[in-house]
XYZ file of C-alpha atoms in Angstrom:
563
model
C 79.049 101.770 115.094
C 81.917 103.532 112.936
C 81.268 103.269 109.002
C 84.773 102.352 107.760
C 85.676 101.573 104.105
C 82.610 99.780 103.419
C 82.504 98.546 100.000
C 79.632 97.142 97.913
C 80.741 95.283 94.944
C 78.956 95.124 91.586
C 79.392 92.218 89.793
C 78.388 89.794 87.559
C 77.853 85.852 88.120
C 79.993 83.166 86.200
C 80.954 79.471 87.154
C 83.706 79.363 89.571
C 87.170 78.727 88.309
C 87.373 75.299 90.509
C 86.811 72.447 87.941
C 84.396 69.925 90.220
C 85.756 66.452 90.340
C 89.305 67.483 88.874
C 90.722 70.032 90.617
C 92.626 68.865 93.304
C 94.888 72.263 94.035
C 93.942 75.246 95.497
C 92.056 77.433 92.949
C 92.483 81.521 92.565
C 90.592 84.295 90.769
C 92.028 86.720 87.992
C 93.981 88.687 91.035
C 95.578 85.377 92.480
C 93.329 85.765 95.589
C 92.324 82.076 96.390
C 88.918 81.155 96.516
C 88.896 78.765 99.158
C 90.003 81.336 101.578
C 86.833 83.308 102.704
C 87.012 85.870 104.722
C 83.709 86.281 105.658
C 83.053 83.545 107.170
C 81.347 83.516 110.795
C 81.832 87.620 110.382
C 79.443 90.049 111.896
C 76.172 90.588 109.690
C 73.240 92.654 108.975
C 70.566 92.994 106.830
C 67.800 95.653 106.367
C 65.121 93.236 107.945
C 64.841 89.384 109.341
C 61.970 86.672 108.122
C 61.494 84.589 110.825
C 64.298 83.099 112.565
C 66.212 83.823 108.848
C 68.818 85.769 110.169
C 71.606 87.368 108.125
C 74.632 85.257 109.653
C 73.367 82.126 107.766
C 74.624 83.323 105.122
C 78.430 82.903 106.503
C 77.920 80.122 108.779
C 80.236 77.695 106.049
C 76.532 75.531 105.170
C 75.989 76.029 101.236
C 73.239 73.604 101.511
C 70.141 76.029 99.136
C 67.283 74.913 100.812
C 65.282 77.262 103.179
C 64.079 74.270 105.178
C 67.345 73.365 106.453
C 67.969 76.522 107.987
C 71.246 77.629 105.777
C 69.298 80.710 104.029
C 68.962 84.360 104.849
C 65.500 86.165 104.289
C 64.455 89.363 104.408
C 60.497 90.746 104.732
C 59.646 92.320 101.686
C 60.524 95.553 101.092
C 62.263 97.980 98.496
C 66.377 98.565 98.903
C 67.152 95.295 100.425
C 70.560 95.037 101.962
C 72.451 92.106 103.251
C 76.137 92.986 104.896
C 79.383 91.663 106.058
C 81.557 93.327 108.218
C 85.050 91.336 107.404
C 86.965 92.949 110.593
C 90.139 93.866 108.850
C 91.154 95.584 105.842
C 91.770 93.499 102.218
C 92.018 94.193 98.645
C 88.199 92.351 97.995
C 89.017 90.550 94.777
C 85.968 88.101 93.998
C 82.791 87.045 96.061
C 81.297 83.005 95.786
C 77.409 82.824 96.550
C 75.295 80.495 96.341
C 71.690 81.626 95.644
C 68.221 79.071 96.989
C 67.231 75.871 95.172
C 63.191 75.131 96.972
C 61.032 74.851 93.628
C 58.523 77.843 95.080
C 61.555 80.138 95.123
C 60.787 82.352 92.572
C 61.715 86.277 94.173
C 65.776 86.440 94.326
C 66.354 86.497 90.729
C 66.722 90.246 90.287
C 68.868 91.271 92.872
C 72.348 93.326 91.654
C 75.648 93.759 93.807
C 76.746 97.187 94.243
C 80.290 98.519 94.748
C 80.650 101.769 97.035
C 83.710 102.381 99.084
C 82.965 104.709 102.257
C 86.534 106.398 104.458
C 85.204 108.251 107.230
C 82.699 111.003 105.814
C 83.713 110.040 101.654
C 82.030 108.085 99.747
C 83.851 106.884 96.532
C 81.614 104.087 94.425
C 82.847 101.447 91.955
C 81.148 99.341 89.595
C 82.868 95.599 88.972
C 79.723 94.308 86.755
C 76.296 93.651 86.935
C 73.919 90.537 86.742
C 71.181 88.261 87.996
C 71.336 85.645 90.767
C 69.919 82.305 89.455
C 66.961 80.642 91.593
C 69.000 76.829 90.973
C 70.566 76.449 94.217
C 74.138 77.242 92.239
C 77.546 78.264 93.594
C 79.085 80.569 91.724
C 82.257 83.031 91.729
C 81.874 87.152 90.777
C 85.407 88.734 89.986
C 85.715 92.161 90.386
C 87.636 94.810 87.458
C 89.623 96.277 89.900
C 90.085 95.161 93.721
C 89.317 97.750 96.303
C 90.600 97.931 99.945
C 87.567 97.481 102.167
C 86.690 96.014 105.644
C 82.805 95.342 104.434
C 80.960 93.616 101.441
C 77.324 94.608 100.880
C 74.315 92.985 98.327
C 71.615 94.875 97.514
C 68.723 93.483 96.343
C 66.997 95.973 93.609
C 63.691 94.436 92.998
C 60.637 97.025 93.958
C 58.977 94.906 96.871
C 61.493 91.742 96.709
C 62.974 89.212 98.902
C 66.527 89.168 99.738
C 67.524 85.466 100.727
C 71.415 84.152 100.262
C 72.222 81.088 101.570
C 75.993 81.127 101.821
C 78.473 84.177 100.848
C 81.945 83.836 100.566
C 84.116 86.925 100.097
C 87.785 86.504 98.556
C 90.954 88.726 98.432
C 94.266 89.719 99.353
C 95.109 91.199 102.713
C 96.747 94.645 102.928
C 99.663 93.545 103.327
C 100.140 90.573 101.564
C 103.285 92.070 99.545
C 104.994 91.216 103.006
C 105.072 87.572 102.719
C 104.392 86.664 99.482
C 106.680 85.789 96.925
C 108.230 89.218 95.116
C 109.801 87.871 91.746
C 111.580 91.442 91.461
C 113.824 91.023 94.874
C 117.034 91.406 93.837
C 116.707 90.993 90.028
C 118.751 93.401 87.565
C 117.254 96.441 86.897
C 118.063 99.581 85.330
C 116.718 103.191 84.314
C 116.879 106.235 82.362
C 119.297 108.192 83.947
C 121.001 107.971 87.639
C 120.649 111.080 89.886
C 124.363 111.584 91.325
C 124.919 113.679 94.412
C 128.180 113.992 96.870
C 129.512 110.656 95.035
C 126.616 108.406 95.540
C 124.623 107.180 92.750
C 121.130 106.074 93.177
C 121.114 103.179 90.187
C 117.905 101.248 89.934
C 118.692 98.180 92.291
C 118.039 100.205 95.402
C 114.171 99.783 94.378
C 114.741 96.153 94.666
C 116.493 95.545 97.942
C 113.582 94.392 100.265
C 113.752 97.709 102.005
C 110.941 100.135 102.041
C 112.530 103.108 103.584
C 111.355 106.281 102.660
C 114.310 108.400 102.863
C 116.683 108.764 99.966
C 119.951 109.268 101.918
C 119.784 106.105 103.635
C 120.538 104.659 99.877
C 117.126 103.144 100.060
C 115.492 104.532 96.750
C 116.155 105.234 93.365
C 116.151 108.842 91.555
C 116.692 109.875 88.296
C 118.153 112.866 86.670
C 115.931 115.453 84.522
C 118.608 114.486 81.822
C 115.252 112.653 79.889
C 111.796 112.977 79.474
C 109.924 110.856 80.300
C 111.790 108.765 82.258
C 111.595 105.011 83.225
C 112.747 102.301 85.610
C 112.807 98.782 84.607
C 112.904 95.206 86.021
C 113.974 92.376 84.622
C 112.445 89.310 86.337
C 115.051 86.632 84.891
C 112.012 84.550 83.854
C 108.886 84.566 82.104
C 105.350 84.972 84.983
C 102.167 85.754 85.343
C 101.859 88.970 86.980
C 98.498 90.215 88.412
C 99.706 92.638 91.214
C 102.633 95.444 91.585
C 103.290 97.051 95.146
C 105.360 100.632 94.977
C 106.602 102.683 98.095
C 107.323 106.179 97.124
C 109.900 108.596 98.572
C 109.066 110.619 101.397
C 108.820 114.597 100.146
C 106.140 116.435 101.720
C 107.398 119.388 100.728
C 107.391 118.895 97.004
C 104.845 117.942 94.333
C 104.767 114.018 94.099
C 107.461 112.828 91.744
C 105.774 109.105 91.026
C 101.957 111.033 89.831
C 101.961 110.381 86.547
C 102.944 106.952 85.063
C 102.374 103.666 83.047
C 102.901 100.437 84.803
C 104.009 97.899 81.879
C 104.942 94.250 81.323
C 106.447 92.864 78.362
C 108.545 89.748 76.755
C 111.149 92.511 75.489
C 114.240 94.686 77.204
C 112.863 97.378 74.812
C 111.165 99.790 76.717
C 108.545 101.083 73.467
C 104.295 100.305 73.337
C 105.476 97.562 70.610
C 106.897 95.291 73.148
C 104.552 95.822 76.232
C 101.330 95.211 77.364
C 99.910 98.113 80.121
C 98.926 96.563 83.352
C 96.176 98.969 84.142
C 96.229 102.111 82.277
C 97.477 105.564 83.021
C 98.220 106.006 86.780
C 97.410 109.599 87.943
C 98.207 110.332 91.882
C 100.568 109.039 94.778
C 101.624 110.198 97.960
C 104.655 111.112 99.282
C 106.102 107.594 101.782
C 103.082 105.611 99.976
C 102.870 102.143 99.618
C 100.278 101.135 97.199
C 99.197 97.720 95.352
C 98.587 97.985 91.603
C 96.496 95.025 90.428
C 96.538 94.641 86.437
C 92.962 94.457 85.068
C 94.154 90.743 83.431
C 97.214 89.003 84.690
C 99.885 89.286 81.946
C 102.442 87.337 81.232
C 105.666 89.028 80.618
C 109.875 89.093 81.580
C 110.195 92.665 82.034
C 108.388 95.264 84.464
C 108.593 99.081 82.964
C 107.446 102.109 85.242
C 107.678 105.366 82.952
C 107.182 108.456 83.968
C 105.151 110.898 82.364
C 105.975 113.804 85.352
C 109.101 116.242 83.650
C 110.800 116.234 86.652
C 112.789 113.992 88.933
C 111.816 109.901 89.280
C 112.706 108.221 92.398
C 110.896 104.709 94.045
C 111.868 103.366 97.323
C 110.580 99.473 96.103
C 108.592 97.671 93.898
C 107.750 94.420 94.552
C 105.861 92.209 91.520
C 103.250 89.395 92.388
C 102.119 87.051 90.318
C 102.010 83.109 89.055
C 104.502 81.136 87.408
C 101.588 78.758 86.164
C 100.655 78.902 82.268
C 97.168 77.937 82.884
C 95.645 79.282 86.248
C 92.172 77.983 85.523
C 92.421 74.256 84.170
C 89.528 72.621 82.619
C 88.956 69.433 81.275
C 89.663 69.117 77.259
C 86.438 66.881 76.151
C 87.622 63.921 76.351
C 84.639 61.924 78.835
C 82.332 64.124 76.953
C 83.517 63.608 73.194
C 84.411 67.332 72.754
C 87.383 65.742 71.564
C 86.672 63.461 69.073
C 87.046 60.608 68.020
C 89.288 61.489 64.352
C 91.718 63.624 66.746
C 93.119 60.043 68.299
C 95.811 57.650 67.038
C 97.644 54.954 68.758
C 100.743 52.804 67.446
C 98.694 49.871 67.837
C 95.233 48.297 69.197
C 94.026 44.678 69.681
C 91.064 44.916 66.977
C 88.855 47.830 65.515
C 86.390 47.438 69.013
C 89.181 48.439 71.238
C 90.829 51.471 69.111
C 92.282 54.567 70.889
C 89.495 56.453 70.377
C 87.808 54.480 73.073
C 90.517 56.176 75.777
C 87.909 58.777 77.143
C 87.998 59.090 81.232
C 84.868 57.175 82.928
C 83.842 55.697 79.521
C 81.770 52.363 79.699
C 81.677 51.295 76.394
C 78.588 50.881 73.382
C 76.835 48.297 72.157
C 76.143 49.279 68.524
C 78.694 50.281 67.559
C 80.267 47.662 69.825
C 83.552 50.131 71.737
C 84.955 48.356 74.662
C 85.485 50.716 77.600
C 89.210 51.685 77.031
C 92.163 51.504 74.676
C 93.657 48.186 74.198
C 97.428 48.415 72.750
C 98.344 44.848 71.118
C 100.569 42.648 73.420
C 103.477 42.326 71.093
C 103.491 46.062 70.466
C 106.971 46.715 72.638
C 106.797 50.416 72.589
C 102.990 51.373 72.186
C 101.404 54.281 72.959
C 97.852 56.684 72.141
C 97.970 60.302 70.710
C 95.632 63.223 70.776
C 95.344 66.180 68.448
C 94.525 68.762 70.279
C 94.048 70.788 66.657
C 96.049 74.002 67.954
C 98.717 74.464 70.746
C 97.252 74.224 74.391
C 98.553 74.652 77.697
C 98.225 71.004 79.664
C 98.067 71.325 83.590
C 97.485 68.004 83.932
C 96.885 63.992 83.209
C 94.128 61.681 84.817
C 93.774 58.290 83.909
C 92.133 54.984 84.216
C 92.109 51.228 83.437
C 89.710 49.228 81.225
C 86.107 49.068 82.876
C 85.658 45.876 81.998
C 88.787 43.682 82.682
C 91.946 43.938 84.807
C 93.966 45.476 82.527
C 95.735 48.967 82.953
C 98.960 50.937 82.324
C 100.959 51.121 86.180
C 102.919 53.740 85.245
C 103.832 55.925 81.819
C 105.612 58.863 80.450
C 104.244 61.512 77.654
C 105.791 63.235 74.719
C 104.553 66.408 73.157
C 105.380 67.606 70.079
C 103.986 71.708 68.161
C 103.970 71.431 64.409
C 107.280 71.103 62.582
C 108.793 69.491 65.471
C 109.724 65.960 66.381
C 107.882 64.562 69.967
C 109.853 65.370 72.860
C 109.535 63.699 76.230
C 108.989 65.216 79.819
C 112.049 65.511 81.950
C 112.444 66.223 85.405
C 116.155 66.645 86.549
C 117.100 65.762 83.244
C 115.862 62.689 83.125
C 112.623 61.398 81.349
C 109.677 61.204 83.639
C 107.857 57.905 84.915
C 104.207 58.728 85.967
C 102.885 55.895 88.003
C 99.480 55.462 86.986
C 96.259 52.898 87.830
C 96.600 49.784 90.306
C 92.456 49.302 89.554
C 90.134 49.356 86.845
C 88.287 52.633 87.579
C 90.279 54.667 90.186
C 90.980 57.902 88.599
C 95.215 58.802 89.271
C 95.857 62.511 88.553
C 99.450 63.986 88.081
C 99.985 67.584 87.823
C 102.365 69.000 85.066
C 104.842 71.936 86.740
C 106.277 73.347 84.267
C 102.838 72.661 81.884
C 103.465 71.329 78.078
C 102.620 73.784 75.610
C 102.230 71.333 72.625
C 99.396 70.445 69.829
C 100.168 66.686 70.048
C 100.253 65.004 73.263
C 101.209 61.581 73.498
C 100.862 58.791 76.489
C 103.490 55.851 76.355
C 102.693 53.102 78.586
C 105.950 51.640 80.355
C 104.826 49.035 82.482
C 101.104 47.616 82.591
C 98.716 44.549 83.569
C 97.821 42.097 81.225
C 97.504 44.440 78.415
C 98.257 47.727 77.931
C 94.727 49.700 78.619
C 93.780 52.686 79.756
C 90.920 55.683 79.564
C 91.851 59.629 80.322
C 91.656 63.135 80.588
C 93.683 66.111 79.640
C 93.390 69.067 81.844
C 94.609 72.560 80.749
C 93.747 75.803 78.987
C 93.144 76.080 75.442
C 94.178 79.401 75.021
C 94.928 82.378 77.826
C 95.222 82.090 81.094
C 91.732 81.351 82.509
C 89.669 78.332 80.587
C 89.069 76.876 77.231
C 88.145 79.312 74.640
C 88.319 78.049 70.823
C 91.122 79.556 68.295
C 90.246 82.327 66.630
C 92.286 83.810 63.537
C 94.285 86.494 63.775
C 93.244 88.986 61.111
C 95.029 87.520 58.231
C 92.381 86.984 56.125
C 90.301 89.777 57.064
C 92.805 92.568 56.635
C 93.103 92.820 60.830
C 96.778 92.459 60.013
C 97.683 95.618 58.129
C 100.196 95.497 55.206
C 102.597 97.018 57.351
C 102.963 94.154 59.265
C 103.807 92.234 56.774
C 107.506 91.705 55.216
C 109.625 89.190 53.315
C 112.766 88.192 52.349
C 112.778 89.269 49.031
C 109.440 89.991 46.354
C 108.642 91.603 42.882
C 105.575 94.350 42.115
C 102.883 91.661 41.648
C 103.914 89.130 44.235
C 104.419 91.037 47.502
C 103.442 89.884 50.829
C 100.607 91.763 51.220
C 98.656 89.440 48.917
C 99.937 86.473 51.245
C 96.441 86.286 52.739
C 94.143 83.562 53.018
C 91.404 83.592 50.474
C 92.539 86.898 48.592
C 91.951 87.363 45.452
C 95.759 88.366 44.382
C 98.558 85.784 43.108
C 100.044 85.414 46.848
C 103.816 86.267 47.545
C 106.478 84.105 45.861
C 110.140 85.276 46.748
C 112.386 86.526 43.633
C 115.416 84.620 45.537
C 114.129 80.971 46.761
C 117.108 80.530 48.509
C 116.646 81.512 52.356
C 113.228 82.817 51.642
C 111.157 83.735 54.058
C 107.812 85.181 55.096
C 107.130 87.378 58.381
C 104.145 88.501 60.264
C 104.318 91.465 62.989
C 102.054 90.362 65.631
C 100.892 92.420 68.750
C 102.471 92.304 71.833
C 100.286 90.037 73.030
C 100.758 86.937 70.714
C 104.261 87.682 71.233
C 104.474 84.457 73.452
C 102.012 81.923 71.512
C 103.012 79.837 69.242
C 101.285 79.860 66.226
C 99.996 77.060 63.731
C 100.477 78.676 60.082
C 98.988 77.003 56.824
């Protein structure tokens, strides 16, 4: 059997991205590989030895059921160095592996085993680490991400416990194929770009659109690539998208020149919100870049997806620049791993809710949490009531900073036949008045609940990046009554994490990133910091005043809530 690219991933365990119950699209990791396509599924397997009738292909037979006794585990004799393996029969960029570890109660003997990353190519061995963790013994499903993807045809575990037992009861591996660049969407095809300098020769210009033509010739007189001149140093080439994605991946074919150094060795791959190709404005995908071959075509993933307008390849060689293509990959999704806000679980509580009206203090808006049943003491009927002769009513959340929501689910009341049939929402950041969603230019009906407890999801595309979010029933039984859920991120792209300040108050924000208008000796905006023990800025001229902080490229595109 030929060893080829065999690739052992380290990694460490966290929940899966999917949100159980309210998730109804496909999901993806950090690399936009989706994790309900597994690619190891009813593969070839081995493992170093077989318990029983355990044998290593239960582990990709598509049964995720953790208990031994129903014959969906893997098991190994004990022994030291305990290796289970898939061979996934084709070459992919692995991106993330899903496993789900044993649930019996006696199960007490996978809990220490560690997934290695090793990439073998013929007689090399090259290894790379993704993370590191333990395997819970709960019968859980969960999703590893790698750092960096690695093009491999094999995925191995190895279990590191001294005398252990290896047993996995399902593993799913996730990634992109080799070739995916092919026939996925490329946001740079024929988008403007432009560069440092254009190399001239006979007449013909090589400008920077001939990287963006679709056409991944090698050979520069075909008026397939682009080339610089050596007039500066160093030299870029930049793409502007025409809109504003999340890119995790860049592919780059190279110019065929075997009989000169490599041209494209050296170089920073960068995204940013700004034309302005400086570090102020741009956020690196993945770090320096050393080494490329001549007529290569090579996949870049960025360690975090990054949202940006503008793709910026400079080059650090002092020498001629020249690419054949570049193709960028990515998301045009805000949020790519919704979660629910808190509302069925009172994360959200009950102060952040307002309505413009409710039948009596029982049936307030603070009652409008998804699958909610009601109390007795207090006495809270299960839902928000609006009062009948309110003509225009509708229920508000303060979402206490700006969000990203993916998503609306809703219900009726529990206990009656009452619900909204359809709705539109209204959003509004601070400052600004509510504005409603449009589609086509025209405000948006939802249709929502024909039931009491039937759970109707719609799907924000574009999202709402807001604070406030409001609800507006439009046309409803009986009364106007409802329960739901917001789905969305509460800050990046992957998840709820809570705010966090900025560096205002502890000096993170340096004085030099701080200007204003206009300011004397004793009032300047350094000492506009929260808590400080100086008399704050006040502007000499009132008039037009104004106060401004320099934030990093990376807050560049939030919005922020100032006090």
């Amino acid at each position: 059997m030929t060893v080829m690219n065999v690739i052992l991933l380290l990694v460490i365990l966290h929940s899966c991205c999917c949100v159980d119950n309210f998730d109804t699209e496909k999901c993806k990791d950090r690399f936009g590989a989706s994790l309900d396509e597994n690619f190891a599924l009813f593969k070839p397997t081995w493992q170093t030895s077989t318990k029983g009738d355990a044998v290593a292909s239960r582990a990709v037979d598509g049964n995720t059921n953790p208990y031994f006794g129903n014959l969906s585990c893997s098991q190994t004799d004990p022994a030291n160095d305990l290796v289970w393996q898939v061979d996934l029969q084709e070459d992919i960029y692995v991106t993330s592996v899903t496993i789900t570890t044993r649930a019996d109660q006696y199960w007490s003997s996978s809990d220490s085993y560690h997934v290695y990353g090793l990439l073998v190519n013929g007689g090399s061995l090259q290894e790379w680490k993704c993370a590191e963790g333990f395997f819970p013994n709960t019968g859980e499903t969960k999703s590893v991400t790698c750092h960096m993807p690695k093009k491999s045809n094999k995925v191995r575990i190895q279990l590191l416990k001294p005398e252990g037992i290896l047993s996995l009861c399902e593993v799913e591996v996730h990634g992109r194929k080799f070739d995916y660049y092919e026939y996925e969407v490329n946001y740079a095809l024929r988008q403007t770009g432009r560069q440092s300098t254009v190399f001239i020769e006979d007449k013909n210009p090589y400008p920077a659109i001939l990287a963006l033509n679709g056409d991944r010739n090698t050979y520069l007189y075909d008026s397939s690539c682009m080339h610089t001149s050596t007039a500066s140093y160093p030299a870029y080439w930049s793409v502007d998208l025409g809109k504003v994605i999340t890119v995790n991946a860049v592919t780059l074919t190279s110019m065929d020149l075997p009989r000169y150094l490599p041209r494209i060795a050296d170089f920073d791959l960068r995204i940013g919100f700004a034309e302005k190709n400086d570090d102020e404005n741009y956020e690196n995908c993945v770090g320096h870049i050393l080494g490329f071959g001549s007529a290569e075509t090579r996949t870049i993933f960025c360690k975090n997806p990054t949202r940006g307008r503008y793709v910026t390849i400079v080059s650090f060689v002092n020498d001629f620049f020249h690419l054949c293509e570049v193709s960028v990959h990515g998301d045009e999704l805000e949020c790519m791993a919704p979660e629910p806000f808190g509302f069925e679980t009172f994360k959200i509580q009950d102060s952040q809710f307002n309505s413009s009206s409710f039948h009596d203090s029982k049936h307030g808006p603070e009652n409008a949490r998804l699958n909610f049943r009601g109390t007795q003491n207090p006495q809270r009927t299960a839902g928000w009531v609006a009062q009948n002769s309110d003509s225009e009513p509708w229920i508000e959340i303060d979402l206490l900073w700006i969000v990203t929501v993916t998503g609306v689910l809703t219900q009726g009341r529990a206990q009656y036949n009452q619900w909204v049939t359809s709705y539109s929402i209204s959003s509004k950041v601070d400052g600004m008045t509510f504005q409603f969603y449009v589609e086509e230019g025209q405000k948006k009906i939802f249709t929502a609940n024909s039931d009491r407890d039937t759970i109707i999801r719609h799907n924000l595309r574009p999202a709402v990046v807001a604070r406030w979010f409001r609800v507006h029933p439009v046309t409803c039984v009986s009364y106007c009554a409802m329960r739901l859920e917001l789905i969305g991120c509460q800050n990046g792209l992957y998840g709820t994490r809570p705010p966090q300040a900025l560096g205002m108050a502890n000096g993170q924000i340096l004085d030099a990133q701080l200007s204003a208008s206009s300011s004397d000796a004793d009032w300047e905006p350094k000492h506009a910091r929260l808590q400080s023990n100086g008399n704050g800025w006040a502007a000499t001229t009132p008039a037009g005043s104004w106060l401004q902080v320099k934030l990093p490229t990376q807050y560049l595109e939030n919005l922020v809530n100032n006090k």
